[in-house]
Short mmCIF file of C-alpha atoms and ligand atoms in Angstrom, two decimals:
data_model
loop_
_atom_site.label_atom_id
_atom_site.label_comp_id
_atom_site.label_asym_id
_atom_site.label_seq_id
_atom_site.Cartn_x
_atom_site.Cartn_y
_atom_site.Cartn_z
CA MET A 1 0.00 0.00 0.00
CA ASP A 2 1.23 3.50 -0.83
CA LEU A 3 1.89 6.10 1.85
CA ILE A 4 -1.08 8.16 0.64
CA GLU A 5 -4.11 6.56 -1.00
CA LEU A 6 -7.23 8.52 -1.86
CA ARG A 7 -10.16 6.47 -3.12
CA ASP A 8 -13.08 8.22 -4.78
CA ILE A 9 -12.85 11.26 -2.50
CA GLN A 10 -15.76 13.65 -2.76
CA LYS A 11 -16.08 16.96 -0.97
CA THR A 12 -19.13 19.17 -0.94
CA TYR A 13 -19.26 22.39 1.02
CA HIS A 14 -22.59 23.58 2.31
CA LEU A 15 -23.22 27.30 2.23
CA GLY A 16 -26.60 27.75 3.89
CA GLU A 17 -29.04 25.94 1.60
CA VAL A 18 -26.60 25.69 -1.26
CA ASP A 19 -24.39 22.68 -1.90
CA VAL A 20 -21.02 23.49 -3.43
CA PRO A 21 -19.51 20.29 -4.82
CA VAL A 22 -15.75 20.73 -5.10
CA LEU A 23 -14.15 17.30 -5.33
CA MET A 24 -16.11 14.89 -7.54
CA GLY A 25 -14.35 11.58 -6.88
CA VAL A 26 -10.61 11.93 -6.65
CA SER A 27 -8.53 8.76 -6.60
CA LEU A 28 -4.81 9.21 -6.22
CA SER A 29 -1.86 7.36 -4.74
CA VAL A 30 1.43 8.87 -3.67
CA SER A 31 4.36 6.63 -2.82
CA LYS A 32 6.70 7.14 0.07
CA GLY A 33 9.57 9.33 -1.11
CA GLU A 34 7.75 10.76 -4.12
CA PHE A 35 7.91 14.43 -5.13
CA MET A 36 4.59 15.20 -6.81
CA ALA A 37 3.36 18.47 -8.24
CA LEU A 38 -0.35 19.24 -8.29
CA MET A 39 -1.51 21.71 -10.93
CA GLY A 40 -4.88 23.09 -11.89
CA ALA A 41 -6.77 26.32 -12.46
CA SER A 42 -7.77 28.53 -9.58
CA GLY A 43 -10.88 27.08 -7.93
CA SER A 44 -10.29 23.56 -9.23
CA GLY A 45 -10.03 22.13 -5.71
CA LYS A 46 -6.27 21.97 -5.08
CA SER A 47 -6.33 23.49 -1.61
CA THR A 48 -9.40 21.49 -0.67
CA LEU A 49 -7.57 18.31 -1.64
CA MET A 50 -4.44 19.34 0.26
CA ASN A 51 -6.48 20.07 3.38
CA ILE A 52 -7.93 16.58 3.21
CA VAL A 53 -4.53 14.97 2.65
CA GLY A 54 -3.22 16.96 5.61
CA CYS A 55 -6.14 15.91 7.83
CA LEU A 56 -7.21 19.53 8.26
CA ASP A 57 -10.57 18.75 6.67
CA HIS A 58 -12.76 15.68 6.14
CA PRO A 59 -14.00 14.33 2.84
CA THR A 60 -17.76 14.08 2.37
CA SER A 61 -17.28 10.52 1.10
CA GLY A 62 -14.54 8.21 -0.06
CA GLU A 63 -11.60 6.65 1.73
CA TYR A 64 -8.32 8.21 2.69
CA TRP A 65 -5.56 5.84 3.72
CA LEU A 66 -2.48 7.44 5.27
CA ASP A 67 0.43 5.26 6.35
CA GLY A 68 -1.76 2.17 6.23
CA GLY A 69 -4.69 3.51 8.27
CA GLU A 70 -8.06 4.78 7.08
CA ILE A 71 -8.48 8.30 8.43
CA SER A 72 -12.24 8.44 8.89
CA ARG A 73 -12.02 5.54 11.35
CA LEU A 74 -9.93 7.66 13.72
CA ASN A 75 -11.44 10.05 16.22
CA ALA A 76 -10.53 13.74 16.19
CA ALA A 77 -7.73 13.39 18.74
CA GLU A 78 -6.19 10.46 16.87
CA GLN A 79 -6.36 12.42 13.62
CA ALA A 80 -4.67 15.41 15.21
CA ARG A 81 -1.92 13.20 16.58
CA LEU A 82 -1.39 11.55 13.20
CA ARG A 83 -1.27 14.95 11.51
CA ASN A 84 1.32 16.24 13.98
CA ARG A 85 3.48 13.18 13.57
CA MET A 86 3.18 12.74 9.81
CA VAL A 87 2.53 16.02 8.03
CA GLY A 88 4.22 19.40 7.66
CA PHE A 89 2.54 22.33 5.91
CA VAL A 90 3.94 25.25 3.94
CA PHE A 91 1.57 27.93 2.63
CA GLN A 92 1.70 30.69 0.04
CA THR A 93 1.31 33.40 2.67
CA PHE A 94 3.85 31.82 5.07
CA ASN A 95 1.35 32.02 7.98
CA LEU A 96 3.93 33.00 10.60
CA LEU A 97 2.84 34.51 13.89
CA PRO A 98 3.64 38.22 13.45
CA ARG A 99 4.90 39.33 16.85
CA THR A 100 6.90 36.17 17.39
CA SER A 101 10.55 35.54 16.60
CA ALA A 102 11.70 33.15 13.89
CA LEU A 103 12.88 30.76 16.59
CA GLU A 104 9.56 30.77 18.45
CA ASN A 105 7.64 30.35 15.19
CA VAL A 106 9.69 27.24 14.41
CA MET A 107 9.22 25.84 17.92
CA MET A 108 5.48 26.50 17.96
CA PRO A 109 4.24 23.09 16.64
CA LEU A 110 6.18 21.36 19.42
CA ASN A 111 3.58 22.69 21.84
CA TYR A 112 1.11 20.25 20.27
CA ALA A 113 3.47 17.31 20.01
CA ARG A 114 3.66 14.49 22.49
CA ASP A 115 7.46 14.29 22.60
CA ASN A 116 8.67 15.00 26.08
CA LEU A 117 11.40 17.38 25.01
CA THR A 118 12.85 19.88 27.45
CA GLU A 119 12.77 23.58 26.54
CA HIS A 120 16.48 23.31 25.82
CA GLN A 121 16.00 20.37 23.45
CA LYS A 122 13.14 22.15 21.66
CA ARG A 123 15.31 25.19 21.21
CA GLU A 124 18.23 23.15 19.92
CA ARG A 125 16.05 21.38 17.39
CA ALA A 126 14.60 24.68 16.14
CA VAL A 127 18.02 26.35 15.92
CA ALA A 128 19.37 23.39 13.92
CA LEU A 129 16.50 23.71 11.45
CA LEU A 130 16.97 27.46 11.11
CA GLU A 131 20.65 26.79 10.42
CA ARG A 132 19.65 24.21 7.85
CA VAL A 133 17.51 26.74 5.95
CA GLY A 134 20.30 29.31 6.08
CA LEU A 135 18.91 31.58 8.79
CA ALA A 136 21.32 30.99 11.67
CA ASP A 137 21.85 34.75 11.96
CA ARG A 138 18.14 35.60 11.93
CA ILE A 139 16.72 33.49 14.74
CA ASP A 140 15.60 36.46 16.86
CA HIS A 141 14.11 38.43 13.97
CA LEU A 142 10.37 39.03 13.71
CA PRO A 143 8.64 38.09 10.43
CA SER A 144 8.33 41.80 9.56
CA GLN A 145 12.13 42.04 9.73
CA LEU A 146 12.57 39.27 7.16
CA SER A 147 12.19 39.16 3.37
CA GLY A 148 9.49 37.00 1.80
CA GLY A 149 11.99 34.30 0.94
CA GLN A 150 13.36 34.33 4.49
CA GLN A 151 9.85 34.11 5.93
CA GLN A 152 9.17 31.09 3.74
CA ARG A 153 12.41 29.52 5.00
CA VAL A 154 11.19 30.00 8.57
CA ALA A 155 7.91 28.36 7.56
CA ILE A 156 9.81 25.43 6.04
CA ALA A 157 11.85 25.03 9.22
CA ARG A 158 8.60 25.10 11.22
CA SER A 159 7.05 22.46 8.95
CA LEU A 160 9.98 20.13 9.71
CA ILE A 161 10.06 20.46 13.48
CA ASN A 162 8.12 17.24 14.16
CA HIS A 163 10.11 15.24 11.57
CA PRO A 164 7.16 14.73 9.20
CA GLN A 165 7.15 12.05 6.52
CA VAL A 166 5.02 14.22 4.25
CA LEU A 167 5.40 17.87 3.32
CA LEU A 168 2.39 19.61 1.80
CA ALA A 169 3.26 22.89 0.10
CA ASP A 170 0.29 24.90 -1.22
CA GLU A 171 1.65 27.41 -3.77
CA PRO A 172 4.73 28.03 -1.60
CA THR A 173 6.40 30.26 -4.19
CA GLY A 174 3.25 32.14 -5.19
CA ASN A 175 4.38 35.31 -3.40
CA LEU A 176 8.08 35.08 -4.27
CA ASP A 177 10.19 36.38 -7.16
CA SER A 178 11.64 33.84 -9.56
CA ARG A 179 15.13 33.72 -8.08
CA THR A 180 13.83 33.23 -4.55
CA SER A 181 11.35 30.66 -5.85
CA GLU A 182 14.24 28.71 -7.32
CA GLU A 183 16.06 28.70 -3.95
CA ILE A 184 12.96 27.50 -2.14
CA LEU A 185 12.47 24.80 -4.79
CA GLN A 186 16.01 23.58 -4.32
CA MET A 187 15.31 23.28 -0.63
CA PHE A 188 12.27 21.08 -1.31
CA GLN A 189 14.28 18.97 -3.74
CA GLN A 190 16.96 18.44 -1.14
CA LEU A 191 14.45 17.50 1.54
CA ASN A 192 13.04 14.96 -0.89
CA SER A 193 16.29 13.49 -2.19
CA THR A 194 18.43 13.68 0.96
CA ASP A 195 15.86 13.16 3.70
CA GLY A 196 13.38 11.07 1.73
CA ILE A 197 10.46 13.32 2.65
CA THR A 198 7.41 12.78 0.47
CA ILE A 199 6.39 16.12 -1.06
CA ILE A 200 3.19 17.31 -2.66
CA LEU A 201 3.61 20.77 -4.12
CA VAL A 202 0.73 22.81 -5.50
CA THR A 203 1.66 25.32 -8.16
CA HIS A 204 0.32 27.30 -11.10
CA ASP A 205 3.74 27.43 -12.69
CA PRO A 206 4.85 24.65 -15.08
CA GLY A 207 8.47 25.73 -14.52
CA ILE A 208 8.06 25.01 -10.82
CA ALA A 209 6.21 21.75 -11.46
CA GLN A 210 9.01 20.34 -13.57
CA HIS A 211 11.18 20.07 -10.45
CA ALA A 212 8.85 17.31 -9.33
CA GLY A 213 9.05 13.67 -10.37
CA ARG A 214 5.43 13.62 -11.47
CA THR A 215 2.74 16.18 -12.17
CA VAL A 216 -0.92 15.51 -11.52
CA TYR A 217 -3.57 17.82 -12.95
CA ILE A 218 -6.90 18.53 -11.33
CA LYS A 219 -9.78 20.02 -13.28
CA ASP A 220 -13.24 20.79 -11.92
CA GLY A 221 -12.67 18.53 -8.95
CA LEU A 222 -11.39 15.52 -10.89
CA ILE A 223 -7.92 14.26 -11.68
CA ALA A 224 -7.56 15.30 -15.30
CA LYS A 225 -4.31 13.75 -16.28
CA ASN A 226 -2.16 11.42 -14.28
CA PRO A 227 0.90 10.43 -16.28
CA GLY A 228 1.84 7.76 -13.75
CA ARG A 229 4.99 7.79 -11.74
CA LEU A 230 6.83 5.39 -14.07
CA GLU A 231 6.77 7.76 -17.00
CA PRO A 232 10.15 9.44 -17.55
CA ARG A 233 10.40 12.99 -16.36
CA ASN A 234 10.04 15.54 -19.13
CA ASP A 235 12.42 18.45 -18.65
CA THR A 236 12.05 20.13 -22.01
P1 LIG B 1 -7.86 26.00 -5.55
O1 LIG B 1 -6.95 25.83 -4.38
O2 LIG B 1 -7.64 25.02 -6.64
O3 LIG B 1 -7.85 27.40 -6.07
P2 LIG B 1 -9.98 25.56 -3.60
O4 LIG B 1 -9.83 24.16 -3.17
O5 LIG B 1 -9.47 26.62 -2.68
O6 LIG B 1 -9.36 25.73 -5.06
O7 LIG B 1 -11.51 25.87 -3.86
C1 LIG B 1 -12.28 25.08 -4.75
C2 LIG B 1 -13.72 25.57 -4.73
O8 LIG B 1 -14.27 25.34 -3.45
C3 LIG B 1 -13.87 27.06 -5.00
O9 LIG B 1 -14.99 27.24 -5.82
C4 LIG B 1 -14.11 27.64 -3.64
O10 LIG B 1 -14.92 28.78 -3.71
C5 LIG B 1 -14.82 26.53 -2.91
N1 LIG B 1 -14.53 26.52 -1.46
C6 LIG B 1 -13.33 26.35 -0.89
N2 LIG B 1 -13.41 26.36 0.45
C7 LIG B 1 -14.72 26.54 0.74
C8 LIG B 1 -15.48 26.63 1.95
N3 LIG B 1 -14.89 26.55 3.16
N4 LIG B 1 -16.80 26.81 1.85
C9 LIG B 1 -17.41 26.89 0.64
N5 LIG B 1 -16.77 26.80 -0.54
C10 LIG B 1 -15.45 26.64 -0.50
MG1 LIG B 2 -5.63 27.06 -3.44
#
């Protein structure tokens, strides 16, 4: 069984009396260690799908198997624990706490983890990650004192603090210039190739998507084109 298996996932939002169907039956598998790009027009359901994969939201129907377990059979606390242990998130808008230092932002998810780390150990782990993303000299800076690319690096360090197996990045370079985007992309590639972290990266940009091993397209809530992970990568 693959690390991530979605089977006929449907998602309908309810706005008052109105049903808004968004995902119409998505089936998708992602292997451990894969780097997959997810592309599709605005409104096609990419973020909705990522929120389900990250256990931030529930499908209306269908099965979601993560690491061999079916998610809907877990209670809310078990889902939260699984999410903390398995999944890191990176967002387009960085989502850092504004009046909080880079270091404290990176440490923040540890407050919800069950590891019994001392404050000193938490700090050491966060400092090591900030060093890893090239921000050793910025640990006491507030987000407003950092560039966009630096803020996204802090967010990447934060996403790694619980040693996730899966990194979900929803348009992580959407607010960055092309050179900074390239640096952030290289960081994801390294996390995938060196650390074996499974990555799903949402993007509008085919140039960004070609860094991935496979690109999946979603259109109107359905997987439109799934080349299959055995197809050779097309870099042209
Ligand atoms: P994408 O990330 O591909 O741009 P989204 O998954 O954010 O698309 O949204 C897909 C559709 O679902 C859009 O039409 C959006 O308006 C709708 N939608 C998203 N979240 C909600 C929500 N919480 N309630 C109602 N509709 C929503
Ligand atoms: Mg989106």
